[in-house]
XYZ file of C-alpha atoms in Angstrom:
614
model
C 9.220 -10.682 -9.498
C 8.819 -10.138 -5.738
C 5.989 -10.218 -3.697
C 6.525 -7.289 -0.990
C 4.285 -4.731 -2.670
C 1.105 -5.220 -0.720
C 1.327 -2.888 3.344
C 2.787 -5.785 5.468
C 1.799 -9.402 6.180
C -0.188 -11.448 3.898
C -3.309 -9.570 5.231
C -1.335 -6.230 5.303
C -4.107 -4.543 7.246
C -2.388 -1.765 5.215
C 0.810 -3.277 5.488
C 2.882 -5.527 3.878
C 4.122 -3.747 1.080
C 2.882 -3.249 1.753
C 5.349 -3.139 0.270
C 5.909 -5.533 -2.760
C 3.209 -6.759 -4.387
C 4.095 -8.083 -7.705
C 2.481 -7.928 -10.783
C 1.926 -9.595 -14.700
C -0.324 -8.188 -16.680
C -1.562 -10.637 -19.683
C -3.194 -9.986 -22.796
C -5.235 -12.463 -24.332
C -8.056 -12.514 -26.675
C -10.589 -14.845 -24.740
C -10.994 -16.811 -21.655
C -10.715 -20.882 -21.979
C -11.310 -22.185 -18.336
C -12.140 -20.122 -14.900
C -8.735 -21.793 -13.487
C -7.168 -20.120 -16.287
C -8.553 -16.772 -17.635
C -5.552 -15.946 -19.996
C -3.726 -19.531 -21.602
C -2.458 -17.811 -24.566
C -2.032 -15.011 -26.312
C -4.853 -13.305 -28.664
C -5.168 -14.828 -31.879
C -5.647 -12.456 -34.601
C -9.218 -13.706 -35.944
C -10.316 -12.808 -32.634
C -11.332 -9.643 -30.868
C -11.973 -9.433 -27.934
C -8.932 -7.513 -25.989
C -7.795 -8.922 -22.539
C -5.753 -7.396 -20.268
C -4.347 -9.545 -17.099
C -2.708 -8.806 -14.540
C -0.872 -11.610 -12.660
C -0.155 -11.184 -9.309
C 1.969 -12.857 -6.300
C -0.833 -11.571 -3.867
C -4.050 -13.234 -3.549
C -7.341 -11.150 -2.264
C -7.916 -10.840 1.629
C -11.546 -9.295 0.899
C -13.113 -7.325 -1.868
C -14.662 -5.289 0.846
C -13.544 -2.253 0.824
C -14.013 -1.736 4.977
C -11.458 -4.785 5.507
C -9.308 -4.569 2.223
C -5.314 -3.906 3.421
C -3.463 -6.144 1.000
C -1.976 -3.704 -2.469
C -3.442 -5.767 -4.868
C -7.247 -5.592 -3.080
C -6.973 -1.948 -2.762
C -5.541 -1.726 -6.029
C -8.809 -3.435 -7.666
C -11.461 -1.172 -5.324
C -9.462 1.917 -7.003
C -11.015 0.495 -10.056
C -14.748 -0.688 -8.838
C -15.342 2.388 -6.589
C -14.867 6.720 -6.988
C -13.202 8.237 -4.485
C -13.980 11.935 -3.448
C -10.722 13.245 -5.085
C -8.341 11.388 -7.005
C -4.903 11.985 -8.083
C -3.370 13.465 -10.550
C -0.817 11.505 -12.590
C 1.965 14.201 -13.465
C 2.171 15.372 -10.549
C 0.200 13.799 -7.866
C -1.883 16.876 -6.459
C -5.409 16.280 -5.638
C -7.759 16.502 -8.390
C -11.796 15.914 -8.389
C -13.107 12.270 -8.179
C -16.637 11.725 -7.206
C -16.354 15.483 -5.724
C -15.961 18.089 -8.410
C -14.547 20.701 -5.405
C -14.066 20.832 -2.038
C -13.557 23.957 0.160
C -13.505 24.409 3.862
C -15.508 26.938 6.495
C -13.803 30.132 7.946
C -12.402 27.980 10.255
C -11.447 24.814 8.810
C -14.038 22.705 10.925
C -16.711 22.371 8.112
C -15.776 20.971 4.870
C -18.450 21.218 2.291
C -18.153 18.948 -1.648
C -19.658 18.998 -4.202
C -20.481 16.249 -5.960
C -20.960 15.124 -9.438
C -24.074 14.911 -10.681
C -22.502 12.555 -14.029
C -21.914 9.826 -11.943
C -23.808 6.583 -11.989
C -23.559 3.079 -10.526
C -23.500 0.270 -12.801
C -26.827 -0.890 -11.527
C -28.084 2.558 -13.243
C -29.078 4.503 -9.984
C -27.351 7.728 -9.297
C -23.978 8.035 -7.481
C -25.385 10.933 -4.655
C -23.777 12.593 -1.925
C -26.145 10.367 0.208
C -23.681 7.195 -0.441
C -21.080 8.945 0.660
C -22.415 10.178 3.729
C -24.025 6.778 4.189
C -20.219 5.377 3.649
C -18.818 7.611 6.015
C -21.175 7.618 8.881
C -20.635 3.571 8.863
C -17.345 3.775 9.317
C -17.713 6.078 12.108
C -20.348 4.101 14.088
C -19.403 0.357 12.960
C -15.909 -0.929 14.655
C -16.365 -3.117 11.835
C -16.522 -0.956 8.949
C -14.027 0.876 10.695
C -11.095 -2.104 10.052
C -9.484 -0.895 7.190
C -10.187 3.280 7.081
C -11.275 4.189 10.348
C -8.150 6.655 10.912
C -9.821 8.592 8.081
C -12.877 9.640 10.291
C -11.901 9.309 13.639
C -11.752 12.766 14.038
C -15.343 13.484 12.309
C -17.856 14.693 14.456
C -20.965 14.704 12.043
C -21.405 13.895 8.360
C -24.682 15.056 6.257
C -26.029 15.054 2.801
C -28.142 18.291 2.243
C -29.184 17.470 -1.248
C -27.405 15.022 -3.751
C -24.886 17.099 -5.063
C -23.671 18.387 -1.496
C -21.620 16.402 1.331
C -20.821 18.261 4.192
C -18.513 17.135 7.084
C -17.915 18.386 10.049
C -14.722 17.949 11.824
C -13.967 18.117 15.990
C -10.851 19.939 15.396
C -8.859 20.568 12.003
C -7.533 17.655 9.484
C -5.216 18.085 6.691
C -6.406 14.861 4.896
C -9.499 16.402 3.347
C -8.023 16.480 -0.031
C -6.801 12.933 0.523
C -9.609 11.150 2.027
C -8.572 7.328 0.752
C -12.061 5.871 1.224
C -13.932 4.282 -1.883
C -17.802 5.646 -2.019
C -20.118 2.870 -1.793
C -23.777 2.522 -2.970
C -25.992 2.933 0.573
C -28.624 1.138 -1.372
C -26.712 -1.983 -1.765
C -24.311 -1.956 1.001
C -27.222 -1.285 3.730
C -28.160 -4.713 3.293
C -24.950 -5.783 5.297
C -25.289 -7.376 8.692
C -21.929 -7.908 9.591
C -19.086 -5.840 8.026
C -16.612 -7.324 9.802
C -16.867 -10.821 8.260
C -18.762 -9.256 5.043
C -16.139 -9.919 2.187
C -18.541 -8.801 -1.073
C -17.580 -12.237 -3.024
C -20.798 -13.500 -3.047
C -22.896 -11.768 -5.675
C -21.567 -10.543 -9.401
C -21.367 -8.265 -11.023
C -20.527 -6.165 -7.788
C -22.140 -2.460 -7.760
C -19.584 -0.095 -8.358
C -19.198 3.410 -10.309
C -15.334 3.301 -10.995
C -13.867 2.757 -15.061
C -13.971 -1.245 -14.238
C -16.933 -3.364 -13.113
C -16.117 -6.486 -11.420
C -17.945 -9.663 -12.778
C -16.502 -12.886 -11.173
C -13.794 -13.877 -8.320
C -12.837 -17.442 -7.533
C -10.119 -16.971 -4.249
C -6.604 -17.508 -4.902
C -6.930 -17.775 -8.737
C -8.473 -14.423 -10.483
C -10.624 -11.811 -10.368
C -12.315 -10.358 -13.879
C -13.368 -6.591 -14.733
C -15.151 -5.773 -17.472
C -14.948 -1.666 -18.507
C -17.622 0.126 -17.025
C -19.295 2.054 -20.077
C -21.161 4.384 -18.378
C -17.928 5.510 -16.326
C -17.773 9.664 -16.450
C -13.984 9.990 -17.893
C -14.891 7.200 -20.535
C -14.754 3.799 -20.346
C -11.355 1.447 -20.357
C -10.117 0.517 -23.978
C -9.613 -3.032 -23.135
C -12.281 -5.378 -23.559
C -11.545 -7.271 -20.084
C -9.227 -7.171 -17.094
C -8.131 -9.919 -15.237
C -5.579 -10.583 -12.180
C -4.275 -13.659 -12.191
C -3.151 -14.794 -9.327
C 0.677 -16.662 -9.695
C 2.565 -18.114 -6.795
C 5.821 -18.269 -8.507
C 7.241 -14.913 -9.837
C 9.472 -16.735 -12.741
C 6.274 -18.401 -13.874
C 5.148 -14.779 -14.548
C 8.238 -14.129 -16.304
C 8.216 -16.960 -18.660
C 3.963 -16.257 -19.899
C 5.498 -12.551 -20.761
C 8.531 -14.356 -22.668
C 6.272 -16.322 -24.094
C 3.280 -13.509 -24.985
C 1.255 -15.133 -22.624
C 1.411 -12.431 -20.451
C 1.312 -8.790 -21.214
C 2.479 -7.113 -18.163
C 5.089 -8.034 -15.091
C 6.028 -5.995 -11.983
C 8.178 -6.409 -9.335
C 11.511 -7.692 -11.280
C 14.267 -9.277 -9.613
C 17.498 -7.683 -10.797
C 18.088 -11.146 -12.692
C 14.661 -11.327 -14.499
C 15.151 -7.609 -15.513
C 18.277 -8.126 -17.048
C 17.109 -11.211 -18.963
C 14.133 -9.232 -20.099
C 16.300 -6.439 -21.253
C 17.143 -8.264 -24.642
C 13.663 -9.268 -25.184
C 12.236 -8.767 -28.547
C 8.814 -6.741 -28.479
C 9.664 -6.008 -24.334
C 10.464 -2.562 -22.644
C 11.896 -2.686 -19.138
C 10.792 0.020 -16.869
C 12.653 0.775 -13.724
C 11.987 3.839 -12.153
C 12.092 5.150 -8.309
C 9.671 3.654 -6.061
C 6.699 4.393 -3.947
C 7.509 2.000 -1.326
C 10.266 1.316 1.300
C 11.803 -1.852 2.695
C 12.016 -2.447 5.911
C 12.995 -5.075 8.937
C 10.014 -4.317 11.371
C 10.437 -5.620 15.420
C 7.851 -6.987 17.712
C 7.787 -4.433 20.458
C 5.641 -6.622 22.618
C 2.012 -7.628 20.911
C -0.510 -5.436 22.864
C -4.310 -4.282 22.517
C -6.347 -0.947 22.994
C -7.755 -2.847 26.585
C -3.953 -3.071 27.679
C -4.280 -7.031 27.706
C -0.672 -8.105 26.142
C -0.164 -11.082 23.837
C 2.322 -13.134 21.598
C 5.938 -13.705 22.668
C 8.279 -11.537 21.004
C 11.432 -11.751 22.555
C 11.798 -9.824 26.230
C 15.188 -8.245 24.603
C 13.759 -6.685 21.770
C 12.231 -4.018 24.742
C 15.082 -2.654 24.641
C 15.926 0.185 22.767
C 19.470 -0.195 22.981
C 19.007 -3.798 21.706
C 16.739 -3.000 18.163
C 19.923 0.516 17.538
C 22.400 -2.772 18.108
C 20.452 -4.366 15.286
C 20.593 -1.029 12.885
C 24.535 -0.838 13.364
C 24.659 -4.602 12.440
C 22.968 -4.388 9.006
C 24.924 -3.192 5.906
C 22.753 -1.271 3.671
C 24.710 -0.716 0.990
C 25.767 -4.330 0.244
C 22.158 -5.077 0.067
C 21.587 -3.070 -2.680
C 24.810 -3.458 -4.492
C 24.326 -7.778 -3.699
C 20.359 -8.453 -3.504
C 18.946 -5.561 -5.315
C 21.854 -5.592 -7.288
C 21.488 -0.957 -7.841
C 17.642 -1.380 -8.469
C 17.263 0.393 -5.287
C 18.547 3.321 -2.806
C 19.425 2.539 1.264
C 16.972 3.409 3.106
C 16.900 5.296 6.107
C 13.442 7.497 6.918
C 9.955 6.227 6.268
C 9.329 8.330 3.493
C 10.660 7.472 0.143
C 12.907 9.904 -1.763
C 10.345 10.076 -4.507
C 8.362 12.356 -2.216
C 10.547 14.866 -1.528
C 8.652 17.112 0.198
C 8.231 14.478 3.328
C 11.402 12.681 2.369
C 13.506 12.727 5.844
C 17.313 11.930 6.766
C 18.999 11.541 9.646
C 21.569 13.831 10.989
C 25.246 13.118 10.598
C 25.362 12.340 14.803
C 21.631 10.041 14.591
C 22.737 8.216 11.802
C 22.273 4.524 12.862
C 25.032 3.698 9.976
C 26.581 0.073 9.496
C 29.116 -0.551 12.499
C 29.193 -3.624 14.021
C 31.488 -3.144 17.046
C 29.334 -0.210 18.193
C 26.621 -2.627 17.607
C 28.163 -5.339 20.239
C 28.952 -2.287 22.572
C 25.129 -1.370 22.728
C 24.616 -5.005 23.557
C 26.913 -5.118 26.256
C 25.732 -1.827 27.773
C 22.685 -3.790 27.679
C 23.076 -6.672 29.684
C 23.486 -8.851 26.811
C 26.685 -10.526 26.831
C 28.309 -13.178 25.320
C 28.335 -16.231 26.976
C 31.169 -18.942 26.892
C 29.951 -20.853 23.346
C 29.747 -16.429 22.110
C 26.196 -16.853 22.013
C 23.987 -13.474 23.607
C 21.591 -14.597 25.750
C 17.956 -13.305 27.250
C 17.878 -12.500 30.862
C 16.287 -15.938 31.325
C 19.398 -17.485 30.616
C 18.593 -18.931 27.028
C 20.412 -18.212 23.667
C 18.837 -15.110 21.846
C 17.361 -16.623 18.442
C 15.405 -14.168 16.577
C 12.387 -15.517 14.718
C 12.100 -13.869 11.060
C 8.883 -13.759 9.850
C 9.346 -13.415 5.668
C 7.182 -14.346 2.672
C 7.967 -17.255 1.175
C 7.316 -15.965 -2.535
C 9.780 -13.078 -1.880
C 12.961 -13.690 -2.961
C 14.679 -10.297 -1.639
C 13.111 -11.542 1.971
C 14.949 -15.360 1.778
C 18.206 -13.097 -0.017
C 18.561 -10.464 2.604
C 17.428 -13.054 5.511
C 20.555 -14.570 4.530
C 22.749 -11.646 5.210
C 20.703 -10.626 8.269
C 21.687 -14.253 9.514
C 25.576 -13.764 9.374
C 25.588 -10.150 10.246
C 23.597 -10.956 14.039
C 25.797 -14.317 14.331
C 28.848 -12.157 14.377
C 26.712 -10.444 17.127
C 26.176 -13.792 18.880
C 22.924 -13.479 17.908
C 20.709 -16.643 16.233
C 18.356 -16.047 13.162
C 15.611 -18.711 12.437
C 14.234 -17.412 9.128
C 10.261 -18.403 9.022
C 9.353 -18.164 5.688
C 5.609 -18.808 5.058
C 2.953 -18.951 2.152
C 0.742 -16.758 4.995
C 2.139 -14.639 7.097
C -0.960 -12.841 8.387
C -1.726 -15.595 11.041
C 1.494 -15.204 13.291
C 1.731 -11.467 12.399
C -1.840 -10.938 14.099
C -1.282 -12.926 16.657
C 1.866 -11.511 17.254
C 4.522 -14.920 17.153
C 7.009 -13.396 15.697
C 10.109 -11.134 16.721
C 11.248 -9.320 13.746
C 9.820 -9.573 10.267
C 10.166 -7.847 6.799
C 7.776 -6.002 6.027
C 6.781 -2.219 3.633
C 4.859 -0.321 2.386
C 3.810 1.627 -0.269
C 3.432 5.501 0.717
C 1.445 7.780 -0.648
C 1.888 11.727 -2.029
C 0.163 12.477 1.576
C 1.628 10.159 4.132
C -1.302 10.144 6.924
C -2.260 6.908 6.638
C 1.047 4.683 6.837
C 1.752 7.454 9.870
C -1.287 6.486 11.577
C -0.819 2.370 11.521
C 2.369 2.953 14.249
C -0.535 4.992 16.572
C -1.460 3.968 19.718
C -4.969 4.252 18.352
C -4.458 1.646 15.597
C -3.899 -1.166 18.195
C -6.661 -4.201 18.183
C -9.345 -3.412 20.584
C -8.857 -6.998 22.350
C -5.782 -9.377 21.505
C -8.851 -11.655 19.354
C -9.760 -8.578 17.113
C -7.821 -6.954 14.334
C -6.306 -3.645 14.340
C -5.049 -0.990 11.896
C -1.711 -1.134 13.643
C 1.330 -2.142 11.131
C 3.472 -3.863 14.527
C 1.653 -2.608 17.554
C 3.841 -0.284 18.020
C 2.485 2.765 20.696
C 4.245 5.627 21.314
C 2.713 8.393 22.601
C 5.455 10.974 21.980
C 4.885 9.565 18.313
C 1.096 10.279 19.085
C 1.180 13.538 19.684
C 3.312 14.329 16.502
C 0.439 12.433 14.953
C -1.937 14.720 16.327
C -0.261 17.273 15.670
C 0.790 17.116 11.867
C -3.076 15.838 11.065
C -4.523 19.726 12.655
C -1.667 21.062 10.578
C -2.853 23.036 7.386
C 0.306 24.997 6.671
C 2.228 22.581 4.606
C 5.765 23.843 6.070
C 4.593 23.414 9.350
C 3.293 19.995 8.907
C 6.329 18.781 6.833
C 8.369 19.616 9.767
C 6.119 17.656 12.378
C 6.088 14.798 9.705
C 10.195 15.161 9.659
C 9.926 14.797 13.757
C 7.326 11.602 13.271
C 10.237 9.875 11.244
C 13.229 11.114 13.601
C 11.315 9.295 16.205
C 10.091 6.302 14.572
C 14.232 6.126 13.602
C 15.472 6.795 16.966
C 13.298 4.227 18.564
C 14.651 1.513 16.732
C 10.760 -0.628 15.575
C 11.038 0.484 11.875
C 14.726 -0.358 10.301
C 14.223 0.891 6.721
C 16.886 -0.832 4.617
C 16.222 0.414 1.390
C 13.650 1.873 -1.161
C 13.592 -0.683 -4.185
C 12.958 0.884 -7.646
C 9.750 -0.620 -9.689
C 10.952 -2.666 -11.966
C 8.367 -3.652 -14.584
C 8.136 -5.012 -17.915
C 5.370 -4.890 -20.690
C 5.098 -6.584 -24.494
C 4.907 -3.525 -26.792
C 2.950 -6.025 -29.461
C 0.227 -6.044 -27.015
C -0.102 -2.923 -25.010
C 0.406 -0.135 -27.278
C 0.303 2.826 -25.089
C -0.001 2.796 -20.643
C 0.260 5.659 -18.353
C 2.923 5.970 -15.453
C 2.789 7.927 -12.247
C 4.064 10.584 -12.344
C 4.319 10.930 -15.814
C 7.901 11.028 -15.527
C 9.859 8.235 -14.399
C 6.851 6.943 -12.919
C 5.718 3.275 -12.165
C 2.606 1.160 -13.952
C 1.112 -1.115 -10.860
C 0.450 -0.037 -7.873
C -0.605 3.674 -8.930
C -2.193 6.396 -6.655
C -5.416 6.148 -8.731
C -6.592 3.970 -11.661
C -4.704 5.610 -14.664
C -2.608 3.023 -16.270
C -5.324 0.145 -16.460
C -7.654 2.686 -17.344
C -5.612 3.951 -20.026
C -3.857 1.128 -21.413
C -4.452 1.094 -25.443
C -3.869 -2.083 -26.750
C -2.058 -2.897 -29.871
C -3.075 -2.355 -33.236
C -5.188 0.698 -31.875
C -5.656 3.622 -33.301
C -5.659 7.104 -31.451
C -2.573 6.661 -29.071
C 1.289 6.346 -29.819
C 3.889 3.700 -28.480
C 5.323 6.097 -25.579
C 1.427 6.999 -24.380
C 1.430 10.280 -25.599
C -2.224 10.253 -26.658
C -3.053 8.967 -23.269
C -1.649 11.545 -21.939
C -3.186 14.339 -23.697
C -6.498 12.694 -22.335
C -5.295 12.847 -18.943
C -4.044 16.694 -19.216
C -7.601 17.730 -20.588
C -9.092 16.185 -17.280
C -6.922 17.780 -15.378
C -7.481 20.874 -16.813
C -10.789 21.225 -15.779
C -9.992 20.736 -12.259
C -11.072 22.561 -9.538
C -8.294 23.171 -6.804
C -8.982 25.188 -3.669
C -6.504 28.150 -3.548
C -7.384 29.199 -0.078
C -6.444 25.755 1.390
C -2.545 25.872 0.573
C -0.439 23.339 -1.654
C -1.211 20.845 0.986
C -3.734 19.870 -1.676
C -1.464 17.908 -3.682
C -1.104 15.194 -1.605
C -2.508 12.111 -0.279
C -2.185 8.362 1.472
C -2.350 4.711 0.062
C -1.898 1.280 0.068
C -1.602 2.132 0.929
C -0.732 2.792 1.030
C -0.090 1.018 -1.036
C 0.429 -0.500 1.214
C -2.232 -0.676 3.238
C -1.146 -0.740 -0.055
């Protein structure tokens, strides 16, 4: 069970992965102690049906303006509606607190409608009003702005004519307005707020929400609880209660679903998934990923003011230096040694899984593993050996690359490893830095290289926009939307470019050009796209939806369908492989309104984040 799930750091401001954020889920049948929601598994004199999910992440906020961590944005999915969801076949966009969208003649006006079925769990009406209340925030409040602002930095107004209509108006044309990733909030209790930026909604339960969960206590570090929101328009969750459970240690996890204490565990290590295959009354499911893995560098710390910070090292400036590093790092024997074939080297920033975005290099651009082109590079540099073969900076020290990686991740301390030898036979020192938190030196930029991921979503504006110029802190003290400060304004203006894009083939291509560069540049070295690797206790859930539907994963989904679904054992109404489920989910979706006019754009969308910012 790794922990690389969430966007990047341990704040993941989207990041961390993003990019592995690992998760148990546990069914039990009551709730002994708040340190310990789930002990043991459900007796059979009692009822009540738990479902928790462990996780290696803990909560950075339960505000959804500051939430970047996967397993924060995970649990809004479930408090809060989104204007369009996702849907889990086939991931095209799909109505969510809107019921349809559709655009003006010439794209610059978008006009939803919205549900009028919709209630918050307080018992006031869900209106268009808190969503124009939720937007407009964002757009005038830096602080609301931490987590989503790339969403409506291009709005120019937002309005609520009447409660079932939204309309927004746009400065120039945006793609995303199928995929807006922004949970609704209720104006009448968020208006309250004085400062978002420190506002972290952990105060006061239940919290005010309209999504298929309601969330009704939170201690930091140990669990959060959901109960099923009953009034929820799609019909409420089956289970009784939903926990995440917070566990440091991944094999811990492991052992609670060995021993029924635990219903539910993602992110597998290739050894815990083979142990688990054997497993009386457990399924194993490993199936492509939404997330890649990557080695991300410190191109010099800097903010929106042009005030510079940190102290990445001076040679990692150098593009020449961060291709050396590329050559030097065998892909394939990481996934044949750490991921052990749970996983497929990586190369773009968009996971094969979405194809239409999925990007390789060309046969002469490929970065592939070759070391003595690698110590070539470096010597074109400047960087030679010296006499002990040690490279050194142009202030005459050793080069020793600081490697920020998370201490609960094994595939971080495995591949570190390799990373080590590979740059010593470079000449090149590796000091792995392996940390509970690695938010604080990440922000503060103290670091030269670090792992990091994310997990991508069907429309990939959002982990685009965290390499933007625009995404930078304002000052070095505040905290940006940027993944690793990088700014590139070549990158930019693809940026620009693909988000004014409505014609899908167009917009693919400038997305194709976004990754080229982010490749040729040398910041982002994506190492490989790890399957999710999960495991669940068939005596307790009976039936759980994946996404997509085939060959899909259970955490971490673009939407709230597999909590939301989950039928627990014993239950009537749903099969073992989630058929019934899935019927449920195909008579939503066939009431959905799609807009025909705006192109099969439509079926796509961000997050974590996302998943990372999942």
């Amino acid at each position: 069970m790794n922990t690389q799930d969430q966007h990047h750091r341990g704040l993941l401001r989207p990041r961390l992965v993003a990019a592995a954020g690992v998760a148990a889920l546990t069914l039990s049948a009551g709730l002994a102690t708040p340190l310990n929601p789930a002990p043991q598994q459900a007796q059979a004199k009692e009822s009540k049906k738990v479902l928790t999910v462990a996780v290696a992440q803990s909560i950075d906020s339960l505000s959804p303006f500051l939430a970047s961590r996967l397993v924060s944005t995970s649990i809004h999915r479930l408090m809060y509606e989104y204007l369009t969801n996702y849907d889990p076949a086939d991931n095209h966009a799909i109505p969510g607190l809107a019921t349809k969208w559709e655009p003006s003649a010439d794209k610059l006006t978008w006009t939803y409608t919205i549900r009028s079925n919709s209630t918050w769990s307080d018992g006031q009406q869900a209106t268009a009003e808190d969503a124009a209340w939720t937007f407009n925030k964002m757009m005038t409040d830096d602080g609301a702005a931490t987590a989503n602002g790339s969403f409506v930095a291009n709005f120019k107004k937002v309005t609520a004519p009447s409660a079932t209509q939204l309309v927004i108006e746009l400065k120039k044309p945006q793609a995303t307005m199928a995929a807006l990733d922004v949970p609704i909030v209720p104006k009448h209790v968020w208006e309250k707020v004085g400062d978002f930026s420190k506002f972290n909604n952990d105060k006061s339960f239940p919290i005010v929400g309209n999504g298929p969960f309601v969330l009704t206590d939170y201690k930091a570090d140990s669990y959060v609880r959901l109960k099923p929101n009953k009034s929820f328009w799609r019909g409420a969750p089956k289970f009784d209660e939903l926990v995440f459970k917070y566990y440091k240690d991944g094999d811990a996890a492991v052992a609670a679903l060995q021993k029924g204490e635990v219903s539910f565990v993602s992110g597998l290590t290739p050894a815990q998934s083979a142990a688990l295959q054997s497993e009386r009354n457990i399924k194993v499911n490993d199936a492509p990923g939404r997330r890649f893995y990557a080695l991300a560098t410190n191109p010099g710390a800097q903010a929106k003011n042009g005030k510079h910070f940190g102290d990445g090292a001076e040679s990692l400036l150098d593009q020449k230096v961060r291709q050396a590093l590329f050559l030097s790092i065998d892909r394939q024997t990481l996934i044949d040694k750490v991921f052990q074939g749970h996983a497929v080297a990586g190369e773009g920033y968009i996971p094969p899984r979405f194809s239409t975005y999925f990007w390789k290099p060309s046969a002469s651009q490929t970065l592939g593993y070759d070391p003595a082109k690698a110590a070539k590079l470096l010597d074109q540099a400047g960087y030679e050996k010296n006499g002990d073969g040690k490279r050194v900076e142009k202030n005459g020290k050793p080069i020793n690359y600081r490697i920020l990686c998370h201490a609960t991740d094994p595939n971080d301390k495995a591949v570190g490893q390799y990373v080590k030898e590979w740059f010593g036979k470079l000449g090149i020192g590796v000091t792995l830095n392996c940390l509970d938190n690695v938010t604080d030196p990440w922000l503060a930029g103290t670091y030269d290289l670090a792992f990091d991921g994310w997990s991508v979503n069907p429309d990939p504006d959002f982990v685009l926009s965290i390499h933007t110029c625009g995404a930078l802190p304002a000052t070095p003290k505040d905290t940006g939307a940027t993944d690793n400060f990088i700014c590139d304004k070549t990158y930019d203006g693809l940026y620009d470019q693909q988000l004014a894009e409505y014609d899908t083939t167009k917009r693919t291509d400038l997305v194709k050009q976004m990754e080229s560069r982010l490749y040729d540049t040398g910041y982002m070295n994506v190492m490989a796209y790890p399957n999710a690797v999960e495991a669940y206790r068939t005596d307790q859930i009976k039936s759980i939806e994946t996404m997509p539907k085939a060959a899909g994963n259970i955490y971490g989904q673009d939407g709230y369908w597999s909590w939301w679904s989950a039928v627990p054992a014993g239950s009537s109404g749903a099969s073992s492989d989630g058929s019934s489920s899935t019927g449920v989910i195909i008579g939503i979706v066939a009431g959905v309104v799609v807009l025909v006019g705006a192109g099969a754009f439509f079926a796509m969308r961000r997050r974590s984040t996302a998943e990372d910012r999942e």
